[in-house]
Every structure is written in structure tokens, then in C-alpha cells.
Coordinates of C-alpha atoms in Angstrom, one line a residue:
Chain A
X1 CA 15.0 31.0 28.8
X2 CA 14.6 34.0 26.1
X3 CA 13.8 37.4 27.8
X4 CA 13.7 40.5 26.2
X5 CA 13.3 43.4 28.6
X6 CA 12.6 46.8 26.8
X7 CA 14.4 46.5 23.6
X8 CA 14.6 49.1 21.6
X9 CA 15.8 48.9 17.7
X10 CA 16.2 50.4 13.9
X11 CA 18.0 50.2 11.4
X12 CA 17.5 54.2 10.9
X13 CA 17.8 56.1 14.0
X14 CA 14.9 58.2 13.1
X15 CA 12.4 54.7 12.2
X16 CA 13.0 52.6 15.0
X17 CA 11.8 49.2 14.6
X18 CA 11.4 48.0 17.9
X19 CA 10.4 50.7 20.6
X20 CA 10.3 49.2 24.3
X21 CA 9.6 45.4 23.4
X22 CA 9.4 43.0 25.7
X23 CA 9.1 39.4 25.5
X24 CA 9.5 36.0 27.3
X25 CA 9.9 32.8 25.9
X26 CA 9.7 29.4 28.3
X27 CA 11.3 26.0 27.6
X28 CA 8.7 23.7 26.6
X29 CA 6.8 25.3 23.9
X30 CA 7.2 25.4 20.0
X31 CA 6.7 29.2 19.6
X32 CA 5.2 30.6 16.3
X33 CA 6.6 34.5 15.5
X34 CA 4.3 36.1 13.0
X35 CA 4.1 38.8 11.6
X36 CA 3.9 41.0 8.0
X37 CA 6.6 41.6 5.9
X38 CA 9.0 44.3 7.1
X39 CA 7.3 43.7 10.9
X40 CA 11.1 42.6 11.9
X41 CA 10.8 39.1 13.4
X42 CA 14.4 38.2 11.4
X43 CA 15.7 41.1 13.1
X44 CA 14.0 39.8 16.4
X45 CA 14.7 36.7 16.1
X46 CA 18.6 38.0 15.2
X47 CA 18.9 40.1 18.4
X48 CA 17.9 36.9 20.4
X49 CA 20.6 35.2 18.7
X50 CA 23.5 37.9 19.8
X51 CA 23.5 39.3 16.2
X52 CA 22.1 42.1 16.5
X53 CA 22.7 44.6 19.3
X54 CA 20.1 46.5 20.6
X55 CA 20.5 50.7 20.9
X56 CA 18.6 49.9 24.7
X57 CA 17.3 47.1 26.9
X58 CA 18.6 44.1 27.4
X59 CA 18.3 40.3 25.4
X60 CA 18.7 37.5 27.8
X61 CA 19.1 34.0 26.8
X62 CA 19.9 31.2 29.3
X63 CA 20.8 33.7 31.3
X64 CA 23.2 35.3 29.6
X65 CA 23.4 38.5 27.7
X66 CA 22.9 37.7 24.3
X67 CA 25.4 40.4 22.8
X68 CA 28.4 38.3 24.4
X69 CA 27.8 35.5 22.2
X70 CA 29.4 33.0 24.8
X71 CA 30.3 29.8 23.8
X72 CA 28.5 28.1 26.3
X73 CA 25.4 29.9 25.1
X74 CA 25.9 29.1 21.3
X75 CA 26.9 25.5 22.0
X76 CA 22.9 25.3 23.7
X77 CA 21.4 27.4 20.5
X78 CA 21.4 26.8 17.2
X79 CA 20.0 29.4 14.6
X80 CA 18.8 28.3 11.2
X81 CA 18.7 31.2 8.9
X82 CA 15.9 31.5 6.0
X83 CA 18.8 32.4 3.7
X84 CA 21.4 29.3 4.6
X85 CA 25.1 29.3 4.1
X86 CA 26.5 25.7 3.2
X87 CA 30.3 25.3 2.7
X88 CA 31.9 23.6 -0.1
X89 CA 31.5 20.5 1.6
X90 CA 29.8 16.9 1.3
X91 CA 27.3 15.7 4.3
X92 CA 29.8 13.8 6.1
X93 CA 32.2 16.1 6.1
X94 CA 30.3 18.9 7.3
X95 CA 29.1 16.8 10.5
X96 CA 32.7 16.0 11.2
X97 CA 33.5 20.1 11.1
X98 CA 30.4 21.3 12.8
X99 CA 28.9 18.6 15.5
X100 CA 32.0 18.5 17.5
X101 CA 31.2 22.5 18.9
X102 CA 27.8 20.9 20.1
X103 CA 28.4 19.0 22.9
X104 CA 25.2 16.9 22.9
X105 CA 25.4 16.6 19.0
X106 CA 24.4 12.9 18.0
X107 CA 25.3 11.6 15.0
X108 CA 22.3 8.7 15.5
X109 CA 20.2 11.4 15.4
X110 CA 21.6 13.1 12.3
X111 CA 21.5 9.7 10.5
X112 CA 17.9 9.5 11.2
X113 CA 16.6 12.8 10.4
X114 CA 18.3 12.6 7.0
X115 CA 17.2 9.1 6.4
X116 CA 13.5 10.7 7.4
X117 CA 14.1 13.8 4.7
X118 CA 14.8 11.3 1.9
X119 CA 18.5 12.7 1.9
X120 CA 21.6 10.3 2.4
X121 CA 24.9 11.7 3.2
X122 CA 26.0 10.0 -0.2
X123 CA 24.1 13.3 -1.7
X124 CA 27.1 14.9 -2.9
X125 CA 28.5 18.6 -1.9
X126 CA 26.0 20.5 -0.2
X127 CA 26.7 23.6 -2.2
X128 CA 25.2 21.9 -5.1
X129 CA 22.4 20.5 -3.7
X130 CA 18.7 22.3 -4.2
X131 CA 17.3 25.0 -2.0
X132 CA 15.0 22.2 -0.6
X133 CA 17.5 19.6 0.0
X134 CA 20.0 21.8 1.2
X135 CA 17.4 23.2 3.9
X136 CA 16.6 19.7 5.2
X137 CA 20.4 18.3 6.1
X138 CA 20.4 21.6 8.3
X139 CA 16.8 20.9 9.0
X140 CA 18.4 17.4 10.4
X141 CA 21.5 19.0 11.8
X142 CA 19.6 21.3 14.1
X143 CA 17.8 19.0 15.5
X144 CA 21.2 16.2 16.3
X145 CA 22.7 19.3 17.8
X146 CA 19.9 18.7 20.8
X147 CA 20.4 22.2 22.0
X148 CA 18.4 24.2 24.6
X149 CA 17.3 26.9 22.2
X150 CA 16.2 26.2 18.2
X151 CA 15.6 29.0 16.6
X152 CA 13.8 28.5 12.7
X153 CA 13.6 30.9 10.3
X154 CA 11.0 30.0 7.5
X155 CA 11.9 26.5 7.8
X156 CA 9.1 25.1 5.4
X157 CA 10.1 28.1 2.5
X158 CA 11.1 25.6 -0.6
X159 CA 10.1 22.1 1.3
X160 CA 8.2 20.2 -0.9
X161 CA 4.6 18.7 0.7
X162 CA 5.6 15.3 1.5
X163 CA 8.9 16.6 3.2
X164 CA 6.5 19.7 4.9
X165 CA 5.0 17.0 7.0
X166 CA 7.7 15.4 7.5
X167 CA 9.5 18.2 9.3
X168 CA 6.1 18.5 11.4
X169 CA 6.2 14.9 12.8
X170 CA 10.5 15.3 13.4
X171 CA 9.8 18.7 15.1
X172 CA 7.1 17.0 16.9
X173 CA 8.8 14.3 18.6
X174 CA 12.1 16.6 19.0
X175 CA 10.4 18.9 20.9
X176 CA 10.7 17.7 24.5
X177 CA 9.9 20.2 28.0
X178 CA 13.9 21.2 28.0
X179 CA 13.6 22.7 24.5
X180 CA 12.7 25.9 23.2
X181 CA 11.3 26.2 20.1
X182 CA 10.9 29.5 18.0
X183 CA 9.9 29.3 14.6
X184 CA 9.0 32.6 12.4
X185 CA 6.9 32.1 9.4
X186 CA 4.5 33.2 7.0
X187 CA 3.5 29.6 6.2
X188 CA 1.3 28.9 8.9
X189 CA -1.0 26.3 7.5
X190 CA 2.4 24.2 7.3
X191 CA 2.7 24.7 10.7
X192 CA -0.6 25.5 12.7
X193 CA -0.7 21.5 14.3
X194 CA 2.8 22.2 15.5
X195 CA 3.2 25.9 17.0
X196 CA 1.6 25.6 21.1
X197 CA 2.7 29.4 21.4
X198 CA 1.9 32.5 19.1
X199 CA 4.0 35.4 19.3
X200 CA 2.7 38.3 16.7
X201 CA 4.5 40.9 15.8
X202 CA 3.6 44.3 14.9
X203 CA 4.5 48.0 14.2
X204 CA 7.8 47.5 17.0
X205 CA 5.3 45.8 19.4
X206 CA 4.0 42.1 20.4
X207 CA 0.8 42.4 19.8
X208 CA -0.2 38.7 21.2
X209 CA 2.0 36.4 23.0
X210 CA -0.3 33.5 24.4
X211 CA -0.4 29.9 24.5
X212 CA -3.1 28.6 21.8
X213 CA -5.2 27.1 24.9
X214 CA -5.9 30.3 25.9
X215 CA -6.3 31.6 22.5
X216 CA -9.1 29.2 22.1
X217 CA -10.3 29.9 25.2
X218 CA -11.0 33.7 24.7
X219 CA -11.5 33.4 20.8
X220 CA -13.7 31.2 19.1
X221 CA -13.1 30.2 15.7
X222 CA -16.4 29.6 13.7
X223 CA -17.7 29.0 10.1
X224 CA -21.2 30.1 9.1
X225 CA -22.4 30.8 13.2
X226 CA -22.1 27.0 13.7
X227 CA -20.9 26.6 17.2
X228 CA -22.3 29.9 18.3
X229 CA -24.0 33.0 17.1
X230 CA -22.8 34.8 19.8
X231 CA -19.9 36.9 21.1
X232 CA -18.0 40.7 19.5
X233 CA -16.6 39.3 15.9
X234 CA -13.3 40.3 15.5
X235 CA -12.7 38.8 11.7
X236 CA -14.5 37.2 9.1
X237 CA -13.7 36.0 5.6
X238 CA -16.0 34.5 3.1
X239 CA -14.4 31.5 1.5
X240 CA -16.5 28.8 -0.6
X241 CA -16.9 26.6 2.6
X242 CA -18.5 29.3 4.1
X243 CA -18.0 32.2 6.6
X244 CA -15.0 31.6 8.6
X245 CA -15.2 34.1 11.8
X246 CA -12.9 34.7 14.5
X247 CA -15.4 36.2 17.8
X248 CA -15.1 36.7 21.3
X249 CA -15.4 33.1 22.8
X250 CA -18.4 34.0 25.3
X251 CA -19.3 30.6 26.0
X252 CA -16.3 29.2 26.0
X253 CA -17.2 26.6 23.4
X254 CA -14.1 24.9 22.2
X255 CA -12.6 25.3 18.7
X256 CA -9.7 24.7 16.6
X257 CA -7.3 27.2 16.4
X258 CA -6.3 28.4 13.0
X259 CA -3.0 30.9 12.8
X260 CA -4.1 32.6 9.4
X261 CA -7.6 33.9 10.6
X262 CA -6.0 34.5 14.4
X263 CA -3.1 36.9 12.6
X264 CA -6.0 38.3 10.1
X265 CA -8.1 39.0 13.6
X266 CA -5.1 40.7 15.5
X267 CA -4.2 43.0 12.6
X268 CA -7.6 44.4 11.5
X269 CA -8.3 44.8 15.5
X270 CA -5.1 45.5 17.1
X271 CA -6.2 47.0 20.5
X272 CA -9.0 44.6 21.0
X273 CA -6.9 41.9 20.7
X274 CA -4.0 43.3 22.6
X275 CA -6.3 44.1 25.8
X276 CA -8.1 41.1 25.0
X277 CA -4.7 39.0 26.3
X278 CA -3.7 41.2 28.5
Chain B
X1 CA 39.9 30.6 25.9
X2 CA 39.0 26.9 26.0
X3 CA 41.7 25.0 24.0
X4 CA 39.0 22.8 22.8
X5 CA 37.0 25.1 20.7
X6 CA 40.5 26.3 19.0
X7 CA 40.9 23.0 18.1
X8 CA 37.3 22.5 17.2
X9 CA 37.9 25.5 14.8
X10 CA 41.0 24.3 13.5
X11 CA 39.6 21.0 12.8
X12 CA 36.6 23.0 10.9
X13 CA 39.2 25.3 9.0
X14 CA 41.1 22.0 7.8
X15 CA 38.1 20.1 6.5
X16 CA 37.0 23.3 5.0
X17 CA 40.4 24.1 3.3
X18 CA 42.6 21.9 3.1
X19 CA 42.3 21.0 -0.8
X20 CA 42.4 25.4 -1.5
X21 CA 45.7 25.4 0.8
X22 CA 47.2 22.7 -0.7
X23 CA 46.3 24.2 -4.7
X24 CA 47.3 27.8 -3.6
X25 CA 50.7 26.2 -2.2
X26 CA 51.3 24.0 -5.4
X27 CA 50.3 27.8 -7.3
X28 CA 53.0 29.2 -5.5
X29 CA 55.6 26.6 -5.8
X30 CA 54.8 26.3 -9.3
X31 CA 55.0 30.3 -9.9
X32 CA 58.8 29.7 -7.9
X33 CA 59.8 27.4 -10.3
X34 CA 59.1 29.1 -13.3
X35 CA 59.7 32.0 -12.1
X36 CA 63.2 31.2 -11.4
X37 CA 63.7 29.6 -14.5
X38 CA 62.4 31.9 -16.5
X39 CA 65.1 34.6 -15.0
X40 CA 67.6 31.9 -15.3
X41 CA 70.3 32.5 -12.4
X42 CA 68.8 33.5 -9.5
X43 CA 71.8 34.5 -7.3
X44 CA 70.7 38.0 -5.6
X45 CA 67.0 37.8 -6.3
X46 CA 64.1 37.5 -4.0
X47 CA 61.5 36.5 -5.9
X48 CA 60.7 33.4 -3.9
X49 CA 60.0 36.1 -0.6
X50 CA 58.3 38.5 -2.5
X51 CA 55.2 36.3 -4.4
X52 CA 55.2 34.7 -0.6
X53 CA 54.5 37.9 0.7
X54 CA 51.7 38.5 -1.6
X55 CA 50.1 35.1 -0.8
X56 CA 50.8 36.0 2.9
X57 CA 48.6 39.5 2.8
X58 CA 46.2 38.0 0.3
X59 CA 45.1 34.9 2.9
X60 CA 43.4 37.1 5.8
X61 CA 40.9 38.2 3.6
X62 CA 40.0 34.3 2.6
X63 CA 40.3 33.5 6.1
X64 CA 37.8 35.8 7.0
X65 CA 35.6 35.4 3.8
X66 CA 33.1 34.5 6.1
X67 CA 32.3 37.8 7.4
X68 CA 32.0 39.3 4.1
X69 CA 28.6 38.1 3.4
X70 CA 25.5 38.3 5.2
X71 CA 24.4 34.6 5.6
X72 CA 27.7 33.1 5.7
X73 CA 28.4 35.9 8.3
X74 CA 25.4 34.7 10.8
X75 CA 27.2 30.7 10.4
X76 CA 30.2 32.2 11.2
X77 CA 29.2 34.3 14.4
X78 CA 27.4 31.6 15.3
X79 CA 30.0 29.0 15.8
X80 CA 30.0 28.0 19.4
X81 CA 33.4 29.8 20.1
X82 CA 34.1 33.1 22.2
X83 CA 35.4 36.5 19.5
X84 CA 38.7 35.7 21.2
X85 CA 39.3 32.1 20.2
X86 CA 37.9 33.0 16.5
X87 CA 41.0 35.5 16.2
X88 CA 43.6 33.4 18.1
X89 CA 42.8 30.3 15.8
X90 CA 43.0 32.9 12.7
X91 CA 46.7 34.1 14.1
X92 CA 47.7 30.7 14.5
X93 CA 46.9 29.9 10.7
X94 CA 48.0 33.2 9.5
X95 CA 51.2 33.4 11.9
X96 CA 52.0 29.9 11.8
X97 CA 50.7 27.0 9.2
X98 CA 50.3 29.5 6.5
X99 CA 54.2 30.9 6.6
X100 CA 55.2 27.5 7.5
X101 CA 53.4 26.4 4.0
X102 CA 54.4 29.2 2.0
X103 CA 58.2 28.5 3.4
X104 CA 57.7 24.5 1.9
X105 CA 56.6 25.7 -0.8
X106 CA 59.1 28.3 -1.8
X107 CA 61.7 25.6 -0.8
X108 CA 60.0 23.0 -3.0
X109 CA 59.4 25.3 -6.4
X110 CA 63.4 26.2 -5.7
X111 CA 64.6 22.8 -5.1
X112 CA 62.8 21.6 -8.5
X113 CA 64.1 24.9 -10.2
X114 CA 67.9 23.9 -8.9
X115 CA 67.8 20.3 -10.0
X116 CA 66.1 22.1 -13.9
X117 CA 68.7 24.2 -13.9
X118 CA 71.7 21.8 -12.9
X119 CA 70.8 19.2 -15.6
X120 CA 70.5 22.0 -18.3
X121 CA 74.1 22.8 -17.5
X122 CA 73.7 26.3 -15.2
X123 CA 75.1 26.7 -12.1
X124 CA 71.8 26.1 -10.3
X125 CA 70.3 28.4 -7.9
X126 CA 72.0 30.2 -4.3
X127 CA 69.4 28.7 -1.6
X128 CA 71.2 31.3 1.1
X129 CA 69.4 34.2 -0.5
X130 CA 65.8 33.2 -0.1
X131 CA 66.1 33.2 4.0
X132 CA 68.5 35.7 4.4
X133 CA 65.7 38.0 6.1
X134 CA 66.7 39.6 9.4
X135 CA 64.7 40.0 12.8
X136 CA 63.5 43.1 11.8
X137 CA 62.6 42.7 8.6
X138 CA 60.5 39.1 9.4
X139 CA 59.2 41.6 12.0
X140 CA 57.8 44.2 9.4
X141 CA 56.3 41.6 7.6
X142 CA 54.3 40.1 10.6
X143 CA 53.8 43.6 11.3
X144 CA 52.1 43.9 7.6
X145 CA 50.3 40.2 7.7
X146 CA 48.3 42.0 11.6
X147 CA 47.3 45.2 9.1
X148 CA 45.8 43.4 6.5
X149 CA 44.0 40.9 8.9
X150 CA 42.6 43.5 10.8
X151 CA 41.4 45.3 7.3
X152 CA 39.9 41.9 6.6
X153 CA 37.7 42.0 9.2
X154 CA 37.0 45.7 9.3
X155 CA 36.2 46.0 5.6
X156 CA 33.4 44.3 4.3
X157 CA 34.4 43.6 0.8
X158 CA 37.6 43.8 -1.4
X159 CA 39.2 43.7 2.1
X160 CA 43.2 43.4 0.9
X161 CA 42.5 46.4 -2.1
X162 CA 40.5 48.7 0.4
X163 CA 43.4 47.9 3.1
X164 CA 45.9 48.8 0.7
X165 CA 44.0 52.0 -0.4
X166 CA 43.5 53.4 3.2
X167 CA 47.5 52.2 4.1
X168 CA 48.2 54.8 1.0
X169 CA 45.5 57.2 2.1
X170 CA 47.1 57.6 5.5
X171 CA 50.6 57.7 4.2
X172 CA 50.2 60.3 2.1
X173 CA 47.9 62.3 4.9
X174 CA 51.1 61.6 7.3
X175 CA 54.0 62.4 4.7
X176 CA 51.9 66.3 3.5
X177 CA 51.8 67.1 7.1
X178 CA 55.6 66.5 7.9
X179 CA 56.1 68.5 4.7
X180 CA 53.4 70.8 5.7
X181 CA 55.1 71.3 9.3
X182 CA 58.7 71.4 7.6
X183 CA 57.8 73.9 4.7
X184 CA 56.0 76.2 7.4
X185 CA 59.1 76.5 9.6
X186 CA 61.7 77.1 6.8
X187 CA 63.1 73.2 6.5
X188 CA 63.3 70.6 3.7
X189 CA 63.5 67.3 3.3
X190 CA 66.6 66.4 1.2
X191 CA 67.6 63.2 0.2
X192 CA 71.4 62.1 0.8
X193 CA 71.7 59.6 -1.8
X194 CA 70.0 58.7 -4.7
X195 CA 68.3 55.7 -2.3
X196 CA 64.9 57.1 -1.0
X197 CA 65.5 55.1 2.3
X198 CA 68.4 57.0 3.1
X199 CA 66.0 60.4 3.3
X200 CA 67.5 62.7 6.5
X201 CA 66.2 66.0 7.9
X202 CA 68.0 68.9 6.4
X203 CA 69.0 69.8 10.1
X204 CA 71.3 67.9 12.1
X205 CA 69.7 66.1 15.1
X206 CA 70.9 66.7 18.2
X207 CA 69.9 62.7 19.4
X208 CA 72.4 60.2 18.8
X209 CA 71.4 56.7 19.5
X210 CA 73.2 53.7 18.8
X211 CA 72.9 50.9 17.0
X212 CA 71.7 48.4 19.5
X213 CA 69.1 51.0 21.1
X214 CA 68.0 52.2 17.3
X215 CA 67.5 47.9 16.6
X216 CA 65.3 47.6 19.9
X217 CA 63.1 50.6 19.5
X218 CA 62.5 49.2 15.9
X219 CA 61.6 45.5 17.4
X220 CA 59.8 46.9 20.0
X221 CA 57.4 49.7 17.6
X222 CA 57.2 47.2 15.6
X223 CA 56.0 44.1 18.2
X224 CA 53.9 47.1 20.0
X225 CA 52.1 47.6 16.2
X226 CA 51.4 43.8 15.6
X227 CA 49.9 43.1 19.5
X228 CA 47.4 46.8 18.5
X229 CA 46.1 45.2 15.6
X230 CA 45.6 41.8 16.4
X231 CA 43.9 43.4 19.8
X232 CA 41.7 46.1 17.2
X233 CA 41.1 42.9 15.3
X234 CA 39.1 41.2 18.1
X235 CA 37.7 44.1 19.2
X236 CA 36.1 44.5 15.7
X237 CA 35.1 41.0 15.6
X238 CA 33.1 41.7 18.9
X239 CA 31.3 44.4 17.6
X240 CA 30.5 42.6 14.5
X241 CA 26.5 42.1 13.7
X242 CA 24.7 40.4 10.7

């Protein structure tokens, strides 16, 4: 559905961001991008969307080339940007300017997902509503558009908690095997329940880009030598539970994966990891 | 070009506008009025075309306000519509609605500044001289309208200032080089009256054209000049990242 083939990128000719990345992304799956500040999933996740051109290789999604920005593509993709533009308008009238360019748009949906956020579309012009509130009504309006491709950009950054698991259990039963899911954050304990893909990003390459069963199936993710004693540790981190450890899953005992040690793990042992899942 | 998504973004445009249109129209019928009033009789003066014309080279760069800013930029790009259907619904509202409301409006602001005028005892004011424009100078100023919405999606910010500027820049670049090229073999430019449009060549030209074949070369540069911008316009558009 999203393939990147070879892409190369930077802002500065001479720093390139992105040197021959490649990357595919099936329907099915709620991805997680990660990656440290300045790594360049935006930037990724902009070239995906046709924003950003690359200076070589190619960005495919549903088979077209992303750079065209065809309307058939953007009618089956909808990209919700960290920094969000809302226009001077109120709820209602923003659906009836927006939802008519997606073609499976439903404004049962929409009704729901607000009514879900706490929001109603009686909330006044958008432009004056919070960071929070704003984020939810095109939280809710990504999900009525019921296109092939959602891309989320720090969707949880200014969500308060009772509206953080709120957005898990809508993304949850939104996500169906048609859908493609890509969400890039830094707040993975909002989301670790959610993400069944983990795409990490780092220094212009992906590091990782595996499904969390196989995760857990190669990496086991212990406290204090519990489950095993075995097995190359890749990461470990003292908290006042105990000693949380990311190893080499020898036996292949099975464990719950957690995002924050997993990305902690790739960093400090990049190759490993990267041969590891190769 | 799918008809539906110009529609879908003229729907979008309207929702989006139509309470700014309708002040800015009311500004300009009200700035008619006094305007006229002010001046009292009004019978060889174009006010009414030339605050239009300043609304008309003004609105490209709020229709494209969008692409002036990085996040409203990505919403904008993103709308499910192809580069080409973004600037054909633009023209339309630039080309079309937005004269046709600037026309109502100067017609309403003179209408109200007649009847003033006619119950404090004047004569009232000469309608005939506000649409007296001919073909080619309606032409120049459609010609105009295509410069300044290309600049306002070329240039980032201050679009109408930094069209403007560059418009002078390259005018001045264009008028030293004829002088340059004139100076350097022995020629002048003098002017014949006292009105700088009637500037000739110090040398007679040998090419005599009529009037008629003089008329169509200037509707046809002119037509050529509006179809180059409006074609650089959504060539710009498509190159466009945020």
C-alpha cells in the first residue's frame, strides 16, 4: 500500500537525511514510526504523503506515485499533522466543507467519534477551541473520512488521559484489514496496546521494521531475570520495580512487548538489532 | 479535471468566505460612496475602477493564503483535488465571482452616492463613466489580476508587495537596457508630448501597421501573457512542498 524504494533526502544537500531508504507498509496493521528528535519521521511521513519530493527513488502509495498528489489518492488518505490548521469555522460547517472530497466520509461516524471525545458540534469555532479539543474533532474527522491510508502525527501530544484512551479504543475498532495505519510518536506508552507494527527510524535508515510478534519472538522483555536468565542482553534500565532488560529471546518464552525499552534497545545496539531482524 | 472536485472546492471556498467577501464588498461599496461624495461631482472620474482594481490584485494573495504557511499549507495540498482543479477553481473566483462582486458593489456605493447627491440638490453622478473600459484595457487588467496570482503562489509571504517590487525590479532592468542599447548606438528616447504614453523612438520606423492589426497584436500579447501565467501558476502549484 506505502512503498518506498531507495529514497534519498535532506534538507541540505551536503546532510542528507534519508540515504537509500526503503520501506513497506501493508494494509492491516497500525504501524508505530519512532524515532529521536531530528531522526525525520515528519519528513517521512511528509514524503509518503506527496509533500515532500524526494532528490531519488521513488514513494508509492496505492500504487501511485506520491509526488502527483492524485485526487483519487488523497480522497483514500488523510494526513493529520502534529501542528493542525483549523479554519475560522464551527464543527458543522467544517464537515459540510471538507467530507464531501471523501467519498466514503460518514457523517454517522463523525457524530460518534465526537460524541466519544466529549466534543459536540455545538463547541463553537474551531479556531478558538484548545490544542486538545481542537486535535480530537480532526481526531474524529479522520477517522469518518474511512480512507485507505491514515497517517497520525503525534496524535496523543495535548490529549488529556481520559481522552488518551479514548482515542486507543476508537483507533482500535477503526482499524479494520483494508486500513493502513501509521502513527509517529514519541509517546509510546499512550500507544504501545495499539501499534501491531514498529517502524524505527534512525540516522537516514529504518533500523527495525517488524511486526511486534516477531519482536517478541526474537526479544524477550524481562524485569529482574524473571522469565529467563538467559540470552545476549541488549538493554537494561534500573527502575524502582526492578531491572527491566530487553535480551535475545533464546527460548522463546513469551513476553509483553514494551516500545520505550524496544527503541532504548535498538539505539544503544544498532547493528545487533538491525541483523537481528533481518 | 473532475467537475466535482471544482465544485467540492467551491463549495469549501464559500463556507470558508463568504462572511470576508461579503464585508470586503460592503468595504468597497462603502469606500465608493464616500468616496464620491466626498469629491462631490463625479462626472470624469474613475474612482469606482481604480479602488476595484486594488481589491482585484489584493484578493490572489487571500485566496492563496493557504500556501503561505506551513500547516495550513499541508491542509491545503492535501485537499483531494488534482494542482489543476485548485488553480481553475482560483481563476473562476478571481476571473469571475470576484469582478462580478466588485462590479455590484461599485454599482451599489454609486447608486446610494447618486440618490445622496440628488436629494442634497447636485446633479448626481454620470454612471457611463464607471464602465466605459475598452477590450483592451479590461484585457490589461486581467492581464494584471494572472501576474499577481501567480506572485501569490510563487512568493511565500507579503505576496502582492513582493509582486509589485519584482514587477518594478524588472521594469527598470528592461527600460536601462533599451536606454543602454539606444545610448550605445547614438539614439534617444524623446518624448513627443508632455504625456509619457506618447514616448516615440527618435528615429522614424520604417513599419507602419494599422489600426486594426496594432488592436489584435495588443489583444493577442496580451491574451498570450494571461494563458503563461495562469499555466506558470499551476506549474508552481505542482512543485509546491510543505
Amino acid at each position: 500500500m506505502i512503498q518506498l524504494e531507495n529514497i534519498q533526502f535532506g534538507y541540505v544537500k551536503s546532510r542528507p537525511l534519508f540515504k537509500e531508504l526503503s520501506l513497506t507498509m501493508e494494509p492491516g496493521h497500525i504501524y508505530g514510526l519512532l524515532g529521536k528528535n531530528g531522526a525525520g519521521k515528519t519528513t517521512l511521513l511528509k514524503i509518503m504523503s506527496g509533500l515532500r519530493f524526494p532528490e531519488k527513488g521513488d514513494a508509492i502509495i496505492l500504487n501511485e506515485n506520491a509526488c502527483l498528489r492524485k485526487p483519487e489518492v488523497l480522497q483514500n488518505f488523510f494526513f493529520l499533522q502534529e501542528e493542525m490548521y483549523v479554519p475560522h469555522l464551527k464543527i458543522d460547517e467544517f464537515e459540510k466543507a471538507y467530507a464531501p472530497f471523501y467519498p466514503n466520509f460518514s457523517h454517522d461516524q463523525f457524530v460518534e467519534y465526537l460524541r466519544e471525545l466529549e466534543l459536540d458540534k455545538e463547541n463553537g469555532y474551531m479556531d478558538k477551541l484548545s490544542h486538545g479539543q481542537k486535535k480530537k474533532v480532526l481526531i474524529a474527522f479522520a477517522l469518518a473520512t474511512n480512507t485507505k491510508v491514515l497517517i497520525m502525527d503525534e496524535p496523543t501530544n495535548g490529549l488529556d488521559i481520559p481522552s488518551k484512551s479514548t482515542f486507543r479504543k476508537l483507533m482500535a475498532s477503526a482499524a479494520d484489514d483494508s486500513r493502513l495505519v501509521i502513527i509517529s510518536t514519541h509517546q509510546v506508552r499512550d500507544l504501545h496496546s495499539l501499534i501491531d507494527m514498529v517502524a524505527i527510524l534512525d540516522n537516514g535508515h529504518m533500523l527495525l521494521n517488524a511486526s511486534s510478534f516477531e519482536i517478541t519472538e526474537k526479544l524477550l522483555f524481562d524485569v529482574d531475570n524473571m522469565k529467563s536468565a538467559e540470552g545476549k542482553i541488549f538493554y537494561s534500565e534500573e527502575s524502582p520495580r526492578g531491572n527491566y532488560q530487553v535480551k535475545e529471546n533464546v527460548n522463546h518464552i513469551e513476553s509483553t512487548l514494551d516500545l520505550e525499552l524496544l527503541f532504548n534497545a535498538a539505539i544503544s545496539n544498532k547493528n545487533e538489532i538491525s541483523n537481528l531482524f533481518k | 479535471m473532475n467537475i466535482k472536485n471544482i465544485k467540492n472546492l467551491l463549495n469549501a471556498y464559500f463556507i470558508e468566505n463568504w462572511k470576508t467577501d461579503l464585508f470586503q464588498f460592503g468595504i468597497l461599496a462603502a469606500i465608493v460612496l464616500f468616496g464620491i461624495i466626498m469629491n462631490g461631482r463625479v462626472n470624469n472620474f474613475n474612482f469606482p475602477i481604480f479602488v476595484s482594481i486594488i481589491f482585484l490584485i489584493i484578493y490572489p494573495e487571500r485566496l492563496f493564503r493557504n500556501l503561505h504557511s506551513n500547516s495550513p499549507k499541508i491542509h491545503y495540498l492535501s485537499i483531494p483535488a488534482s494542482n489543476s482543479e485548485k488553480v481553475v477553481t482560483n481563476m473562476l473566483l478571481a476571473n469571475i465571482y470576484y469582478v462580478v462582486g466588485l462590479v455590484i458593489s461599485c454599482a451599489l456605493g454609486l447608486v446610494l452616492a447618486h440618490l445622496y447627491l440628488k436629494v442634497r440638490g447636485f446633479e448626481g453622478v454620470c454612471f457611463y463613466n464607471v464602465f466605459d473600459g475598452n477590450a483592451a484595457g479590461i484585457l490589461m487588467i486581467y492581464a494584471m489580476l494572472a501576474v499577481f496570482f501567480f506572485g501569490s503562489i510563487y512568493f511565500r509571504r507579503r505576496t502582492t508587495l513582493s509582486t509589485i517590487g519584482v514587477g518594478m525590479l524588472i521594469g527598470f532592468v528592461f527600460s536601462a537596457l533599451i536606454t543602454l542599447t539606444l545610448w550605445v548606438n547614438g539614439l534617444t528616447l524623446i518624448p513627443k508630448d508632455a504625456a509619457f504614453r506618447d514616448f516615440v523612438w527618435s528615429f522614424d520606423s520604417s513599419i507602419s501597421m494599422s489600426d486594426t492589426m496594432e488592436k489584435t497584436m495588443i489583444y493577442v500579447g496580451l491574451s498570450v501573457s494571461i494563458i503563461y501565467f495562469y499555466v506558470l501558476s499551476f506549474l508552481r502549484l505542482k512543485e509546491t512542498e510543505a
